C-alpha positions in Angstrom: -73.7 32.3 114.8 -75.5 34.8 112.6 -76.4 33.0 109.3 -76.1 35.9 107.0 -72.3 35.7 108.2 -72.0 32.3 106.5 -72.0 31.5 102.6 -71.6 28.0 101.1 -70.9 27.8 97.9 -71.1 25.0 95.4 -67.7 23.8 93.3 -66.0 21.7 91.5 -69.7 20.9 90.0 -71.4 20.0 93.1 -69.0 17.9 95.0 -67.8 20.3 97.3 -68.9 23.2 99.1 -66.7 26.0 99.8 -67.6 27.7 103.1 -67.1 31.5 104.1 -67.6 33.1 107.1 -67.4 36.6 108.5 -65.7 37.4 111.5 -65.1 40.4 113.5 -61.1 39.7 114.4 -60.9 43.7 115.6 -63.2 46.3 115.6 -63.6 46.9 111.9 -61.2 44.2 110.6 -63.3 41.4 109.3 -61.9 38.5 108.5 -63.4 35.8 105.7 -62.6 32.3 106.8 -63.1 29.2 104.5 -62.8 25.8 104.6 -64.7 22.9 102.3 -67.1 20.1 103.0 -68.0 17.3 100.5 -71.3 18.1 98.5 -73.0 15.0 99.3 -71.8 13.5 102.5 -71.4 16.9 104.3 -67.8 16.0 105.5 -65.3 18.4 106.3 -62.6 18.5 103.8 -61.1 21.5 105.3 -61.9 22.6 108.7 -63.1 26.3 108.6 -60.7 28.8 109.5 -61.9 31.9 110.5 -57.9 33.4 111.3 -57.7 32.7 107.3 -59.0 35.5 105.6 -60.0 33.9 102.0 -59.1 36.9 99.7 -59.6 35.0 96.0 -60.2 31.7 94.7 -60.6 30.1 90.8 -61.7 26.6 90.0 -60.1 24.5 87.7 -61.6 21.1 86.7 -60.4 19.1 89.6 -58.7 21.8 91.8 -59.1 25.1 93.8 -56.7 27.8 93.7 -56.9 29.8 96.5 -55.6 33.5 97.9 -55.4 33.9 101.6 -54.0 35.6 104.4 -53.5 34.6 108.4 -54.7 37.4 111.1 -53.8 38.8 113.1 -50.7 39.9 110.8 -52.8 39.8 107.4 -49.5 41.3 105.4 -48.9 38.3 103.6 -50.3 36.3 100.9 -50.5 32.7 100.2 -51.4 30.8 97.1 -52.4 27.1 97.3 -53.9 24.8 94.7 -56.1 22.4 96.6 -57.4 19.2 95.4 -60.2 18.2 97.3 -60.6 14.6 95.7 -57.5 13.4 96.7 -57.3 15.5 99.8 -54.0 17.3 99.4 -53.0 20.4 98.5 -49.7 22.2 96.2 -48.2 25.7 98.0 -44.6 26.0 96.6 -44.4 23.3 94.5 -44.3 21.0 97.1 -47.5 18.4 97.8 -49.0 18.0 101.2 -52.0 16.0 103.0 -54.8 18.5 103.3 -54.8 17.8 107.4 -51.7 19.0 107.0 -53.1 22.3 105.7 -53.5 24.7 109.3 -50.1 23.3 110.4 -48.5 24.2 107.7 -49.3 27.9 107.5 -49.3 27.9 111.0 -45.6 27.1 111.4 -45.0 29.7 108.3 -46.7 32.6 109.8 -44.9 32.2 112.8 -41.1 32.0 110.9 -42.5 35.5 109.5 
Protein backbone atom coordinates (compact mmCIF):
# COMPACT_ATOMS: atom_id res chain seq x y z
CA UNK A 1 0.00 0.00 0.00
CA UNK A 2 1.38 3.42 -0.98
CA UNK A 3 1.28 5.60 2.17
CA UNK A 4 0.55 8.90 0.54
CA UNK A 5 -2.78 7.04 -0.45
CA UNK A 6 -3.77 6.80 3.20
CA UNK A 7 -4.82 9.81 5.69
CA UNK A 8 -5.76 9.37 9.35
CA UNK A 9 -7.21 12.00 10.78
CA UNK A 10 -7.85 12.83 14.38
CA UNK A 11 -11.73 13.48 15.79
CA UNK A 12 -13.93 13.68 18.12
CA UNK A 13 -10.77 15.42 20.13
CA UNK A 14 -8.38 12.62 19.82
CA UNK A 15 -10.37 9.47 20.51
CA UNK A 16 -10.85 8.40 17.17
CA UNK A 17 -9.13 8.47 14.01
CA UNK A 18 -10.91 8.63 10.82
CA UNK A 19 -9.10 6.83 8.07
CA UNK A 20 -9.14 7.53 4.14
CA UNK A 21 -7.76 5.73 1.58
CA UNK A 22 -7.47 6.18 -2.21
CA UNK A 23 -8.25 3.62 -4.46
CA UNK A 24 -8.13 3.14 -8.06
CA UNK A 25 -11.87 1.23 -8.50
CA UNK A 26 -11.49 1.94 -12.66
CA UNK A 27 -9.14 3.61 -14.56
CA UNK A 28 -9.61 7.23 -13.44
CA UNK A 29 -12.39 6.59 -10.90
CA UNK A 30 -10.86 6.85 -7.48
CA UNK A 31 -12.63 5.95 -4.83
CA UNK A 32 -11.99 7.40 -0.97
CA UNK A 33 -12.75 4.66 1.54
CA UNK A 34 -13.04 5.35 5.34
CA UNK A 35 -13.41 3.63 8.26
CA UNK A 36 -12.42 4.71 12.19
CA UNK A 37 -10.09 3.23 14.78
CA UNK A 38 -9.97 4.35 18.48
CA UNK A 39 -7.28 7.04 19.14
CA UNK A 40 -5.53 5.24 21.88
CA UNK A 41 -6.01 1.59 21.56
CA UNK A 42 -5.73 1.52 17.78
CA UNK A 43 -9.02 -0.65 17.45
CA UNK A 44 -11.01 -0.72 14.52
CA UNK A 45 -14.31 0.89 15.11
CA UNK A 46 -15.20 0.66 11.50
CA UNK A 47 -13.49 -1.57 9.21
CA UNK A 48 -12.12 0.47 6.18
CA UNK A 49 -14.07 0.34 3.14
CA UNK A 50 -12.50 1.19 0.19
CA UNK A 51 -16.02 0.41 -2.14
CA UNK A 52 -17.36 3.45 0.18
CA UNK A 53 -16.36 6.45 -1.38
CA UNK A 54 -16.33 9.05 1.80
CA UNK A 55 -17.67 12.26 0.02
CA UNK A 56 -18.25 14.63 3.31
CA UNK A 57 -18.20 14.39 6.93
CA UNK A 58 -18.83 17.11 10.13
CA UNK A 59 -18.21 16.45 13.71
CA UNK A 60 -20.51 17.15 16.30
CA UNK A 61 -19.45 16.73 20.08
CA UNK A 62 -20.00 13.03 20.36
CA UNK A 63 -20.90 12.02 16.69
CA UNK A 64 -19.83 11.89 12.94
CA UNK A 65 -22.03 12.78 10.26
CA UNK A 66 -21.00 11.23 7.31
CA UNK A 67 -21.69 11.53 3.18
CA UNK A 68 -20.88 8.42 1.21
CA UNK A 69 -21.48 6.52 -1.83
CA UNK A 70 -21.01 2.56 -2.73
CA UNK A 71 -18.97 1.76 -6.14
CA UNK A 72 -19.25 0.49 -8.39
CA UNK A 73 -22.72 2.30 -8.87
CA UNK A 74 -21.61 5.62 -7.02
CA UNK A 75 -25.17 7.40 -8.00
CA UNK A 76 -26.41 7.48 -4.61
CA UNK A 77 -25.86 9.19 -1.45
CA UNK A 78 -26.10 8.08 2.06
CA UNK A 79 -26.07 10.09 5.24
CA UNK A 80 -25.31 8.45 8.62
CA UNK A 81 -24.62 9.91 12.02
CA UNK A 82 -22.19 7.57 13.68
CA UNK A 83 -21.41 7.44 17.25
CA UNK A 84 -18.23 5.95 17.75
CA UNK A 85 -18.54 5.72 21.76
CA UNK A 86 -21.35 3.66 21.85
CA UNK A 87 -20.56 1.95 18.58
CA UNK A 88 -23.81 2.44 16.59
CA UNK A 89 -24.84 4.42 14.12
CA UNK A 90 -28.43 6.67 12.93
CA UNK A 91 -29.26 6.33 8.79
CA UNK A 92 -33.09 6.95 8.51
CA UNK A 93 -33.92 7.48 11.83
CA UNK A 94 -33.48 4.20 12.68
CA UNK A 95 -30.41 3.06 15.28
CA UNK A 96 -28.14 0.25 14.38
CA UNK A 97 -24.84 -1.67 15.91
CA UNK A 98 -21.98 -0.17 13.99
CA UNK A 99 -20.96 -4.07 12.88
CA UNK A 100 -23.94 -3.80 11.50
CA UNK A 101 -22.72 -0.91 9.30
CA UNK A 102 -21.34 -2.80 5.71
CA UNK A 103 -24.44 -5.10 5.90
CA UNK A 104 -26.54 -2.60 5.99
CA UNK A 105 -25.70 -0.59 2.95
CA UNK A 106 -24.76 -3.59 1.40
CA UNK A 107 -28.32 -5.08 1.30
CA UNK A 108 -29.50 -1.40 0.28
CA UNK A 109 -27.27 -0.97 -2.68
CA UNK A 110 -28.34 -4.12 -3.89
CA UNK A 111 -32.43 -3.33 -3.48
CA UNK A 112 -31.28 -0.19 -5.82
Amino acid sequence: MNDDLRTEKEILNGNFKLITELKEFRMSLWVNGFGIVDGKTQQEILPLNTTFNLDDFTEHEHTIEIDFRIYPNGNVTYNVIINPFEKSFIYLTKVYALNDFNPTFFETESSN
